[in-house]
PDB file of N, CA and C in Angstrom:
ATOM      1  N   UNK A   1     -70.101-136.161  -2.961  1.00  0.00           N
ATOM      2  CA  UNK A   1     -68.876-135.694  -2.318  1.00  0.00           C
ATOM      3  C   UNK A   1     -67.752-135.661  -3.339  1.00  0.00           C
ATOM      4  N   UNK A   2     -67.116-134.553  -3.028  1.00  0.00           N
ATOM      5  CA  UNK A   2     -65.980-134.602  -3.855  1.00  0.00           C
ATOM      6  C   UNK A   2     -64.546-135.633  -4.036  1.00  0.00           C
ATOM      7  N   UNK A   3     -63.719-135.770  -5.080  1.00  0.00           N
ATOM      8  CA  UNK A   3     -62.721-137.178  -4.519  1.00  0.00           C
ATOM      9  C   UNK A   3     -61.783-136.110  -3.670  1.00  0.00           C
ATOM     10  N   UNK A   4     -61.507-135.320  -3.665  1.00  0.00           N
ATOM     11  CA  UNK A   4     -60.356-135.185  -2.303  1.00  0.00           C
ATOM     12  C   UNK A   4     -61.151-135.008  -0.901  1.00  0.00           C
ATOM     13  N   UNK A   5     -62.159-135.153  -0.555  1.00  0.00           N
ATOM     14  CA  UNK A   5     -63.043-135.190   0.619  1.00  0.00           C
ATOM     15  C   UNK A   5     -63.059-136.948   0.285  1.00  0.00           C
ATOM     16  N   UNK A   6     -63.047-137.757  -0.263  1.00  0.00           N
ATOM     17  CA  UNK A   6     -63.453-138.789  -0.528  1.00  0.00           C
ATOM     18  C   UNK A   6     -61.978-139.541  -0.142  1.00  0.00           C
ATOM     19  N   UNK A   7     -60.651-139.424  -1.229  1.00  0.00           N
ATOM     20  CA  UNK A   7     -59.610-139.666  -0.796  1.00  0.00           C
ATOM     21  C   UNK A   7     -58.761-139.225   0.898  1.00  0.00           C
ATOM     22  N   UNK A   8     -59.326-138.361   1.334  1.00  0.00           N
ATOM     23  CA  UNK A   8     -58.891-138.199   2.654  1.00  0.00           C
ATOM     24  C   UNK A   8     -59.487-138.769   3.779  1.00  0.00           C
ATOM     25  N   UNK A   9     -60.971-138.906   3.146  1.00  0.00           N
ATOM     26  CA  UNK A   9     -62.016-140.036   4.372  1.00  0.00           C
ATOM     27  C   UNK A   9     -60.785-141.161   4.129  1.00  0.00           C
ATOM     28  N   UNK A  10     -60.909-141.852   2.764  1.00  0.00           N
ATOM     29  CA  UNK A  10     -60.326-143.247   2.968  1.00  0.00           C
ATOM     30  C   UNK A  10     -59.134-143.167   3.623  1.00  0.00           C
ATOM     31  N   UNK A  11     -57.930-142.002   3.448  1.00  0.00           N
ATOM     32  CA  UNK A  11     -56.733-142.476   4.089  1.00  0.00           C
ATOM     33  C   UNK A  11     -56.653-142.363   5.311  1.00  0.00           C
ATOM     34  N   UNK A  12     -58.128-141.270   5.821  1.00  0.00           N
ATOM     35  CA  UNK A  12     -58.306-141.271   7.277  1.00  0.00           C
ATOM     36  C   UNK A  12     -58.216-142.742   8.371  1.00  0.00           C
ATOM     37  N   UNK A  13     -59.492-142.976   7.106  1.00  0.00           N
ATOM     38  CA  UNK A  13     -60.438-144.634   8.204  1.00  0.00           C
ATOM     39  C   UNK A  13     -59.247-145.410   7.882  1.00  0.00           C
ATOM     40  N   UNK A  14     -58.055-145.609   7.079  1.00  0.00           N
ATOM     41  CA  UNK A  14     -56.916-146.848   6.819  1.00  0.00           C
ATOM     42  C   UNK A  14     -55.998-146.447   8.089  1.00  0.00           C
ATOM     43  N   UNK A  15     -55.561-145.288   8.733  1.00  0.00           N
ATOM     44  CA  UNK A  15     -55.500-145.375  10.129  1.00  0.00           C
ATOM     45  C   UNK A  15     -55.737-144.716  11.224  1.00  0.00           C
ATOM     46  N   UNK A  16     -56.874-145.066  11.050  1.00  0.00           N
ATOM     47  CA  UNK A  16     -57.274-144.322  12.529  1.00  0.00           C
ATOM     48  C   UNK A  16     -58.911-145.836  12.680  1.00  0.00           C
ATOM     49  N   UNK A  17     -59.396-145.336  14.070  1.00  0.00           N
ATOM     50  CA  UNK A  17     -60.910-146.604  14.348  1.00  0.00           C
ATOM     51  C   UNK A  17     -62.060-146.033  13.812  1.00  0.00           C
ATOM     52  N   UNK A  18     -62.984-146.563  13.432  1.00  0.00           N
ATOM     53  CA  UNK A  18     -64.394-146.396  13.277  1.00  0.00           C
ATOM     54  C   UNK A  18     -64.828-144.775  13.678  1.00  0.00           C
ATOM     55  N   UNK A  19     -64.811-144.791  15.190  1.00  0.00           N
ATOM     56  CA  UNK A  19     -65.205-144.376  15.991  1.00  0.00           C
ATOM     57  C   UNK A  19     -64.907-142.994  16.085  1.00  0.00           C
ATOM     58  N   UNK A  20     -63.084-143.141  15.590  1.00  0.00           N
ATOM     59  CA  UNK A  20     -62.351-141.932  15.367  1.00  0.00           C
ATOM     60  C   UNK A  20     -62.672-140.917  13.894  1.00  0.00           C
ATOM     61  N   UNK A  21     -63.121-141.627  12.920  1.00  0.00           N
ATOM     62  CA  UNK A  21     -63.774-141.211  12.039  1.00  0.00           C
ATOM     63  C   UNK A  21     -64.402-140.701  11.803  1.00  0.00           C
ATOM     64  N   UNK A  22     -65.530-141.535  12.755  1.00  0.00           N
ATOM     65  CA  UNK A  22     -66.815-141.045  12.528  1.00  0.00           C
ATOM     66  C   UNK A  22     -66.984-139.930  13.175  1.00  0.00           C
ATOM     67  N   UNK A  23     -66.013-139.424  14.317  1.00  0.00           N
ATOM     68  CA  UNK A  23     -66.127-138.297  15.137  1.00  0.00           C
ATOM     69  C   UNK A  23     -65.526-136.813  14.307  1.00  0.00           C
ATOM     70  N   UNK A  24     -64.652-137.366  13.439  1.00  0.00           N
ATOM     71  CA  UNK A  24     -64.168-136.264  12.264  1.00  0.00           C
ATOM     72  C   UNK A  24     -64.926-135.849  11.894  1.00  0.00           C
ATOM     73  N   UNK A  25     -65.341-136.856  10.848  1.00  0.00           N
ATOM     74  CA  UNK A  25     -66.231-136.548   9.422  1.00  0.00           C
ATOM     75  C   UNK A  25     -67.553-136.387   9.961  1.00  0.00           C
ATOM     76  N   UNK A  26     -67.922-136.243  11.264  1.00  0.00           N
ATOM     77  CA  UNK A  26     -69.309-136.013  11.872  1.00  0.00           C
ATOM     78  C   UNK A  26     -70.362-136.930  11.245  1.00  0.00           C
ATOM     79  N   UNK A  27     -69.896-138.104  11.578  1.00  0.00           N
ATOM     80  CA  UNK A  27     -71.220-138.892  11.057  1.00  0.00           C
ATOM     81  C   UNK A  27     -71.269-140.306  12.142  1.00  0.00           C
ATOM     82  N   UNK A  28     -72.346-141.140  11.735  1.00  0.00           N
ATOM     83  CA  UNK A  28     -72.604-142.366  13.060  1.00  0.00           C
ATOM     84  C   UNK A  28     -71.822-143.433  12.396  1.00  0.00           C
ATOM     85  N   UNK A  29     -71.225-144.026  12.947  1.00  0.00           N
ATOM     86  CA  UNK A  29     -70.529-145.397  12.456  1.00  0.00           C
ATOM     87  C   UNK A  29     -70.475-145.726  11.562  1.00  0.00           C
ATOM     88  N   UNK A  30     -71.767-146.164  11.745  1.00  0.00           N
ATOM     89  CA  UNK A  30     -72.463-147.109  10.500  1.00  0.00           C
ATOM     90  C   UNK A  30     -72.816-146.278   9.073  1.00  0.00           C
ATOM     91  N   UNK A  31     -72.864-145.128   9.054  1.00  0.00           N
ATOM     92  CA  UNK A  31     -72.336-144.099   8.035  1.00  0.00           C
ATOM     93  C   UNK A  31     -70.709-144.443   7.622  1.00  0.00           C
ATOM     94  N   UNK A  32     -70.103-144.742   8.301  1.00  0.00           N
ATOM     95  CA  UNK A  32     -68.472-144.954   8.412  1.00  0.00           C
ATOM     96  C   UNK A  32     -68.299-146.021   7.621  1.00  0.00           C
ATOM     97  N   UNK A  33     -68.849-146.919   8.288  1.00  0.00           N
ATOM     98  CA  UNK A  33     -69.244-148.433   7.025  1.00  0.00           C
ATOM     99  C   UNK A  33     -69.989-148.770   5.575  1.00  0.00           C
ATOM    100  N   UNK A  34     -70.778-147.831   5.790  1.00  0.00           N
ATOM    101  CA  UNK A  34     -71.239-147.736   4.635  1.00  0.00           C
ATOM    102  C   UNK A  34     -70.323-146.988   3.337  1.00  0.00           C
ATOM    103  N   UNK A  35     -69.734-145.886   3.786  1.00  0.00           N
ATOM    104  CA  UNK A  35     -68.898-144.905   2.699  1.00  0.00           C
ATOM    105  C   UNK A  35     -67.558-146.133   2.499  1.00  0.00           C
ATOM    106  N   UNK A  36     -66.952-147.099   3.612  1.00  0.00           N
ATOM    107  CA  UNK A  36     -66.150-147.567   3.418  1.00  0.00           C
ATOM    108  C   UNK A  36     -65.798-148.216   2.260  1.00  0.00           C
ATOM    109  N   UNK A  37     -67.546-148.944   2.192  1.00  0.00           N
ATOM    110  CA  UNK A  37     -67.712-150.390   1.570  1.00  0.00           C
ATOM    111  C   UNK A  37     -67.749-149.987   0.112  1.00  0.00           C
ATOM    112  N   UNK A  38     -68.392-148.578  -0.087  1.00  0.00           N
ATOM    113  CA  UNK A  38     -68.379-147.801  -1.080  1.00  0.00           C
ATOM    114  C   UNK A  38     -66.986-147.363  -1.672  1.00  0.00           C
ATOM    115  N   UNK A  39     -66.722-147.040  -0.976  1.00  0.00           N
ATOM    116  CA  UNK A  39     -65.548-146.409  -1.690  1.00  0.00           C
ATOM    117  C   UNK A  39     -64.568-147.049  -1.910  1.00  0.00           C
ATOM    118  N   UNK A  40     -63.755-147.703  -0.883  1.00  0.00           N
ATOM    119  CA  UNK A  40     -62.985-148.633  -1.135  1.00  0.00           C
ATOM    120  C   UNK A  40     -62.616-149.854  -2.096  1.00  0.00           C
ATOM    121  N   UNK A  41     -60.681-149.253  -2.611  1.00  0.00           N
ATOM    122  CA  UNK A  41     -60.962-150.349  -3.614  1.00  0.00           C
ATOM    123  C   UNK A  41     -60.756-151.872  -2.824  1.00  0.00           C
ATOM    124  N   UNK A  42     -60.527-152.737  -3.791  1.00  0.00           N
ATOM    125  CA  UNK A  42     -59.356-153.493  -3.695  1.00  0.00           C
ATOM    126  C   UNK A  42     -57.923-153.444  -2.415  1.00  0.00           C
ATOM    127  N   UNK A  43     -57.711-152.681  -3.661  1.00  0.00           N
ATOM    128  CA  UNK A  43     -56.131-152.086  -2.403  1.00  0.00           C
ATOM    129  C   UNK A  43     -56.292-151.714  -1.670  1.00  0.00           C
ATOM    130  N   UNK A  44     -57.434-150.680  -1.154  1.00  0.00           N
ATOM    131  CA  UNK A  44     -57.743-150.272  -0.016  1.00  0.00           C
ATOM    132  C   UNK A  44     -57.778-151.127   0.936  1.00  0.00           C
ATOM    133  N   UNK A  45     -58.757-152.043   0.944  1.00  0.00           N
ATOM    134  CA  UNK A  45     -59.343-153.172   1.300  1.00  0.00           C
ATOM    135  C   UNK A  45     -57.659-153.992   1.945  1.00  0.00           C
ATOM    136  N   UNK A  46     -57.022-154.536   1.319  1.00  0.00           N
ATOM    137  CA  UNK A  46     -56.227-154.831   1.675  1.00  0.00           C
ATOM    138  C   UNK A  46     -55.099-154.171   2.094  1.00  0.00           C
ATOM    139  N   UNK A  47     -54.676-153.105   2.273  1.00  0.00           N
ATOM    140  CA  UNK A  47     -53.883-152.215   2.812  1.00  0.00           C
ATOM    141  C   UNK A  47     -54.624-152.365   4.268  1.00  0.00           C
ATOM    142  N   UNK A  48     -56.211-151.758   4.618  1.00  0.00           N
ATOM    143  CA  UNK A  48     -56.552-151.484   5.561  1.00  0.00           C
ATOM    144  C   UNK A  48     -56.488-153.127   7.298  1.00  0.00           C
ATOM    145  N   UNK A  49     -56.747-154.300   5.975  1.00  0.00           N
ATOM    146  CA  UNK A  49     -56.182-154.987   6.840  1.00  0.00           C
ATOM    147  C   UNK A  49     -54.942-155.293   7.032  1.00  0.00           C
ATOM    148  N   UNK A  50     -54.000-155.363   6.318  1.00  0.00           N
ATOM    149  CA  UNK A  50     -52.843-155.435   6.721  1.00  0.00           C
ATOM    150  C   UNK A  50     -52.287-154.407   7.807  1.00  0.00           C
ATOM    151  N   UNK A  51     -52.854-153.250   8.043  1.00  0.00           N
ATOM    152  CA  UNK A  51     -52.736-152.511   8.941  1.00  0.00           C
ATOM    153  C   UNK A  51     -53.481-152.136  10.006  1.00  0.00           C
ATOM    154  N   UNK A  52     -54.118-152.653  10.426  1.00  0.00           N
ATOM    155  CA  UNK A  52     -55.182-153.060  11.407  1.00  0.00           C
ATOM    156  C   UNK A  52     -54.171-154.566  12.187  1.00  0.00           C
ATOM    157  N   UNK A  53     -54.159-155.522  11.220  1.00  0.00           N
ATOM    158  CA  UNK A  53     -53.528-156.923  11.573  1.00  0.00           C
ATOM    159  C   UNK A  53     -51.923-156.001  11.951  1.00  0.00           C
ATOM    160  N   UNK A  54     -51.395-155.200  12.291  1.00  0.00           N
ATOM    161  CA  UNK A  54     -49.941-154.805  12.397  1.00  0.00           C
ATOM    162  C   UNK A  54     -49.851-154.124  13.710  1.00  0.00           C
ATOM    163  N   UNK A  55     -51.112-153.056  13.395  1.00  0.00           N
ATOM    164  CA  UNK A  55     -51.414-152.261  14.475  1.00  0.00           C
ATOM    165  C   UNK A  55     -51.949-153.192  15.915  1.00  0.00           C
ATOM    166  N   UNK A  56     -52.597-154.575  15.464  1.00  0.00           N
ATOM    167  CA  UNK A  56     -53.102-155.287  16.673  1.00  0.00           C
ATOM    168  C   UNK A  56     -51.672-156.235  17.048  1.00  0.00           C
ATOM    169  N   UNK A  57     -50.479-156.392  16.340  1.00  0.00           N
ATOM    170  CA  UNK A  57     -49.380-157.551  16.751  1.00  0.00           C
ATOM    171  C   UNK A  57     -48.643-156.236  17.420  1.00  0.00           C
ATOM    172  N   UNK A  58     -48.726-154.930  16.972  1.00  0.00           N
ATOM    173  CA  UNK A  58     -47.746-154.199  17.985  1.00  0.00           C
ATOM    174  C   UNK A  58     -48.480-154.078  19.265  1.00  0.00           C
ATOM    175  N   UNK A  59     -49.538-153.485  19.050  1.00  0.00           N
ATOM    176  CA  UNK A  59     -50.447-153.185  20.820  1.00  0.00           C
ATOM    177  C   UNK A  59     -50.126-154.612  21.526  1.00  0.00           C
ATOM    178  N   UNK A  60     -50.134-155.871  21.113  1.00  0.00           N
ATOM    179  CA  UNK A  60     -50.050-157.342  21.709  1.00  0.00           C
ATOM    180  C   UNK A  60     -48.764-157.111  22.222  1.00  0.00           C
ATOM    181  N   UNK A  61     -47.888-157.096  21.444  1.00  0.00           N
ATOM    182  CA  UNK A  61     -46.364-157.290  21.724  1.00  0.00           C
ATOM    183  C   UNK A  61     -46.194-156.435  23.023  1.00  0.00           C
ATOM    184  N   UNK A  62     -45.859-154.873  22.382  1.00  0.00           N
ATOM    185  CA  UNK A  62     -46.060-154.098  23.541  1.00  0.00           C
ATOM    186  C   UNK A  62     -46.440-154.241  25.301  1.00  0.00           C
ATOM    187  N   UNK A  63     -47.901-155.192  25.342  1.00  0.00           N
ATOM    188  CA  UNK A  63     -48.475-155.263  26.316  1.00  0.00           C
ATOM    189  C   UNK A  63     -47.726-156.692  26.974  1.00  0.00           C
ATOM    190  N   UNK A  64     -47.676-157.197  26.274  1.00  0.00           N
ATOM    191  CA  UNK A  64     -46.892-158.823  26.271  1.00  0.00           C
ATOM    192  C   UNK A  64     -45.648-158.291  27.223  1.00  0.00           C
ATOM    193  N   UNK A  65     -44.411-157.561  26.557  1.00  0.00           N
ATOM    194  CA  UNK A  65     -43.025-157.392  26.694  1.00  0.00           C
ATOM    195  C   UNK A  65     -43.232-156.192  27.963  1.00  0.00           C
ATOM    196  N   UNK A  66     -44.564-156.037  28.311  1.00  0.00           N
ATOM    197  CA  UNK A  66     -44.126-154.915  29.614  1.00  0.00           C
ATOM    198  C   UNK A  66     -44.541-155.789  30.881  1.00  0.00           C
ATOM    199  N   UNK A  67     -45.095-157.227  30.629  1.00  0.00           N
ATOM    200  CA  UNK A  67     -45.188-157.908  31.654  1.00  0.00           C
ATOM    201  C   UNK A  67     -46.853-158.234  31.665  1.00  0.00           C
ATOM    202  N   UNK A  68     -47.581-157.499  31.130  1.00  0.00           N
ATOM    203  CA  UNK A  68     -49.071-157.591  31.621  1.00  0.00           C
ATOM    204  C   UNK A  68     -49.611-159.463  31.749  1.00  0.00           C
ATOM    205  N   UNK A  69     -50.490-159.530  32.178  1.00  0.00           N
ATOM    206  CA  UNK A  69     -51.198-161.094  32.871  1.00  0.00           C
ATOM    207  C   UNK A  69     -51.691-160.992  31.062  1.00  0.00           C
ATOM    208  N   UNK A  70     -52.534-162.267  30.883  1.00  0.00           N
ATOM    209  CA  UNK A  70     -52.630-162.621  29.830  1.00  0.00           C
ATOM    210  C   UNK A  70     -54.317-161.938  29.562  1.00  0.00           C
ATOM    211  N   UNK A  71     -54.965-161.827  30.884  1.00  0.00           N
ATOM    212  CA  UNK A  71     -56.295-161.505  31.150  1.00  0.00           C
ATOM    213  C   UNK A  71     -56.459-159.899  31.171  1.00  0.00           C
ATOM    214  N   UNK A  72     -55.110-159.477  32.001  1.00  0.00           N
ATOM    215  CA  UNK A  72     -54.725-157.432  31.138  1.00  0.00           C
ATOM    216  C   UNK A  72     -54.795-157.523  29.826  1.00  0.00           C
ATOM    217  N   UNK A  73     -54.090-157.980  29.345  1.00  0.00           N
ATOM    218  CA  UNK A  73     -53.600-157.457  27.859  1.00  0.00           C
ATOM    219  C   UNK A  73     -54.890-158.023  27.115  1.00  0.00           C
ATOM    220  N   UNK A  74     -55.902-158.782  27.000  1.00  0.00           N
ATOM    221  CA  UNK A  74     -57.344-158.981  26.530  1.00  0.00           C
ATOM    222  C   UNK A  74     -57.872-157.809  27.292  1.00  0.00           C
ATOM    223  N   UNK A  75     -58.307-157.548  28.251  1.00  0.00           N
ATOM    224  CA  UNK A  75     -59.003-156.081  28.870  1.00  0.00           C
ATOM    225  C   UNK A  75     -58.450-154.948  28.271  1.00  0.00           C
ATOM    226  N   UNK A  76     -57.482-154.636  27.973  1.00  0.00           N
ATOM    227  CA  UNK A  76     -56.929-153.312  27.169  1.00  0.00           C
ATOM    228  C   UNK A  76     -56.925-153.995  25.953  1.00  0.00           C
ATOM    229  N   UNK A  77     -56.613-155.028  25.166  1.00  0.00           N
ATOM    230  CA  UNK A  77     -57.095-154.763  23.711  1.00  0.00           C
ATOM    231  C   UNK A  77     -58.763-154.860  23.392  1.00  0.00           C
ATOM    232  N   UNK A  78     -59.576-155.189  25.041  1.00  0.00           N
ATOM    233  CA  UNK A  78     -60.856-155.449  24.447  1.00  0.00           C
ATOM    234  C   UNK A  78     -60.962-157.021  23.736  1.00  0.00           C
ATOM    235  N   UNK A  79     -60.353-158.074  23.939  1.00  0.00           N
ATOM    236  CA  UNK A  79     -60.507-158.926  22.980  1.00  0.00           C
ATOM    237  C   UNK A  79     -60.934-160.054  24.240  1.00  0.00           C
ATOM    238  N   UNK A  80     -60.742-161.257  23.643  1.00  0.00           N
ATOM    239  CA  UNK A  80     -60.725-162.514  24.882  1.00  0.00           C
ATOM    240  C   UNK A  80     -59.441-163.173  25.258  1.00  0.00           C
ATOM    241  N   UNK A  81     -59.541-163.986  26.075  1.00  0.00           N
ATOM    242  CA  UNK A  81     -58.417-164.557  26.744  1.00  0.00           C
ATOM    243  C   UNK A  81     -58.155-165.401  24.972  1.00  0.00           C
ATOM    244  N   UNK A  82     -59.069-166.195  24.967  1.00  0.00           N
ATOM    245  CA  UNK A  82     -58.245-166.810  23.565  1.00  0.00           C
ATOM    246  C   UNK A  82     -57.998-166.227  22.591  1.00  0.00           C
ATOM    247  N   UNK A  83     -58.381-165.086  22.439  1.00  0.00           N
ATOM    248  CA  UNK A  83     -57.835-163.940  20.800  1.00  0.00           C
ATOM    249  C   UNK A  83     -56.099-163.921  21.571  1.00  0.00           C
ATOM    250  N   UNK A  84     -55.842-163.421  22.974  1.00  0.00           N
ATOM    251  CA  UNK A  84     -54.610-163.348  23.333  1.00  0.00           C
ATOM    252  C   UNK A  84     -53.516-164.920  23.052  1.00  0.00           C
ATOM    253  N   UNK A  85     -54.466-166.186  23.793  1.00  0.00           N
ATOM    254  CA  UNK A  85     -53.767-166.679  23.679  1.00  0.00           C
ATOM    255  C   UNK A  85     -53.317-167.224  22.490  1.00  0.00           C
ATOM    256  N   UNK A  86     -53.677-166.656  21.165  1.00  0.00           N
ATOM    257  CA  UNK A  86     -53.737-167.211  19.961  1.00  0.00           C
ATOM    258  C   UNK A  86     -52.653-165.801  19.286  1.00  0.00           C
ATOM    259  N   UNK A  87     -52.452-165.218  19.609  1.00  0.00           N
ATOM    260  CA  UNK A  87     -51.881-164.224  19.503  1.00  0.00           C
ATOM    261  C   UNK A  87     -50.350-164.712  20.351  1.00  0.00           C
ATOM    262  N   UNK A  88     -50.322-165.045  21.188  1.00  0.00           N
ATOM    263  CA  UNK A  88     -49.240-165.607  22.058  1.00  0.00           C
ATOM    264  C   UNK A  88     -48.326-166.923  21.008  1.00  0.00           C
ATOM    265  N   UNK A  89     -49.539-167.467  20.801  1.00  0.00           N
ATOM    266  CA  UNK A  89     -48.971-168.309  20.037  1.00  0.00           C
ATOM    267  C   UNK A  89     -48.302-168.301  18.529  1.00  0.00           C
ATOM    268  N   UNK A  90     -48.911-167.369  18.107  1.00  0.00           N
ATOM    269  CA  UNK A  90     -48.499-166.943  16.850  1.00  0.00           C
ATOM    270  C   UNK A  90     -47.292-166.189  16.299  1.00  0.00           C
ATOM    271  N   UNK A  91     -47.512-165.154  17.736  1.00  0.00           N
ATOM    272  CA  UNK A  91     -46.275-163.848  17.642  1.00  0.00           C
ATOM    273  C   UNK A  91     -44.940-164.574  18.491  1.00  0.00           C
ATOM    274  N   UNK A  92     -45.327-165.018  19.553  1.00  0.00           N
ATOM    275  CA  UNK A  92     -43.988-165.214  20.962  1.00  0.00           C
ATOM    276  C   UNK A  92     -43.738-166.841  20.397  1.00  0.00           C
ATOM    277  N   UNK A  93     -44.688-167.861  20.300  1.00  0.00           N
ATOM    278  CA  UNK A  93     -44.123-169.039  20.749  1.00  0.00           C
ATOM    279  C   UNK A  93     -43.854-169.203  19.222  1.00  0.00           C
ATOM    280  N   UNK A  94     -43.767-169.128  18.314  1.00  0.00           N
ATOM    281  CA  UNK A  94     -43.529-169.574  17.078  1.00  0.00           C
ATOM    282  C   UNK A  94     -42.259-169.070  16.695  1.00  0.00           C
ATOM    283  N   UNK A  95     -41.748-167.764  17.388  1.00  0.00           N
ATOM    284  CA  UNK A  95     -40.115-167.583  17.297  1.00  0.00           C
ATOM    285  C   UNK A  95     -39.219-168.625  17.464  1.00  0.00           C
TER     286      UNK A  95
END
């Protein structure tokens, strides 16, 4: 593959999901993971979590500050009651 097919996968998958990717670039997931692990530097690597970890404290917040139960806002992020309540604790009660 060429690097600007290569550079646009990566800045794709840094924001957007797996899933969303893989539906672009027409391939299965785990194709998605594999080119990641490949390609990606360093910086990548850490850019992509820092923005993943940003993108999950806004969806929290968001869901938090519109009122949702603690057991909503795990059902719409998909996570568990304790990913939330650890998230609660981190983002709200530590202010």
């Amino acid at each position: 593959m060429n690097e600007d097919y290569r550079d646009g996968f990566v800045d794709y998958l840094i924001t957007h999901s797996l899933l969303e990717t893989a539906k672009k670039y027409k391939m299965s997931e785990s194709s998605v993971v594999n080119y990641k692990n490949r390609w990606f530097t360093k910086k990548d690597h850490e850019d992509f979590k820092k923005l993943r970890k940003d993108k999950r404290q806004e969806e929290f917040m968001k869901l938090y500050y519109e009122g949702f139960s603690q057991m909503e806002i795990a059902k719409n992020m998909n996570v568990t009651r304790s990913v939330v309540t650890y998230y609660k604790q981190k983002y709200i009660d530590a202010k």
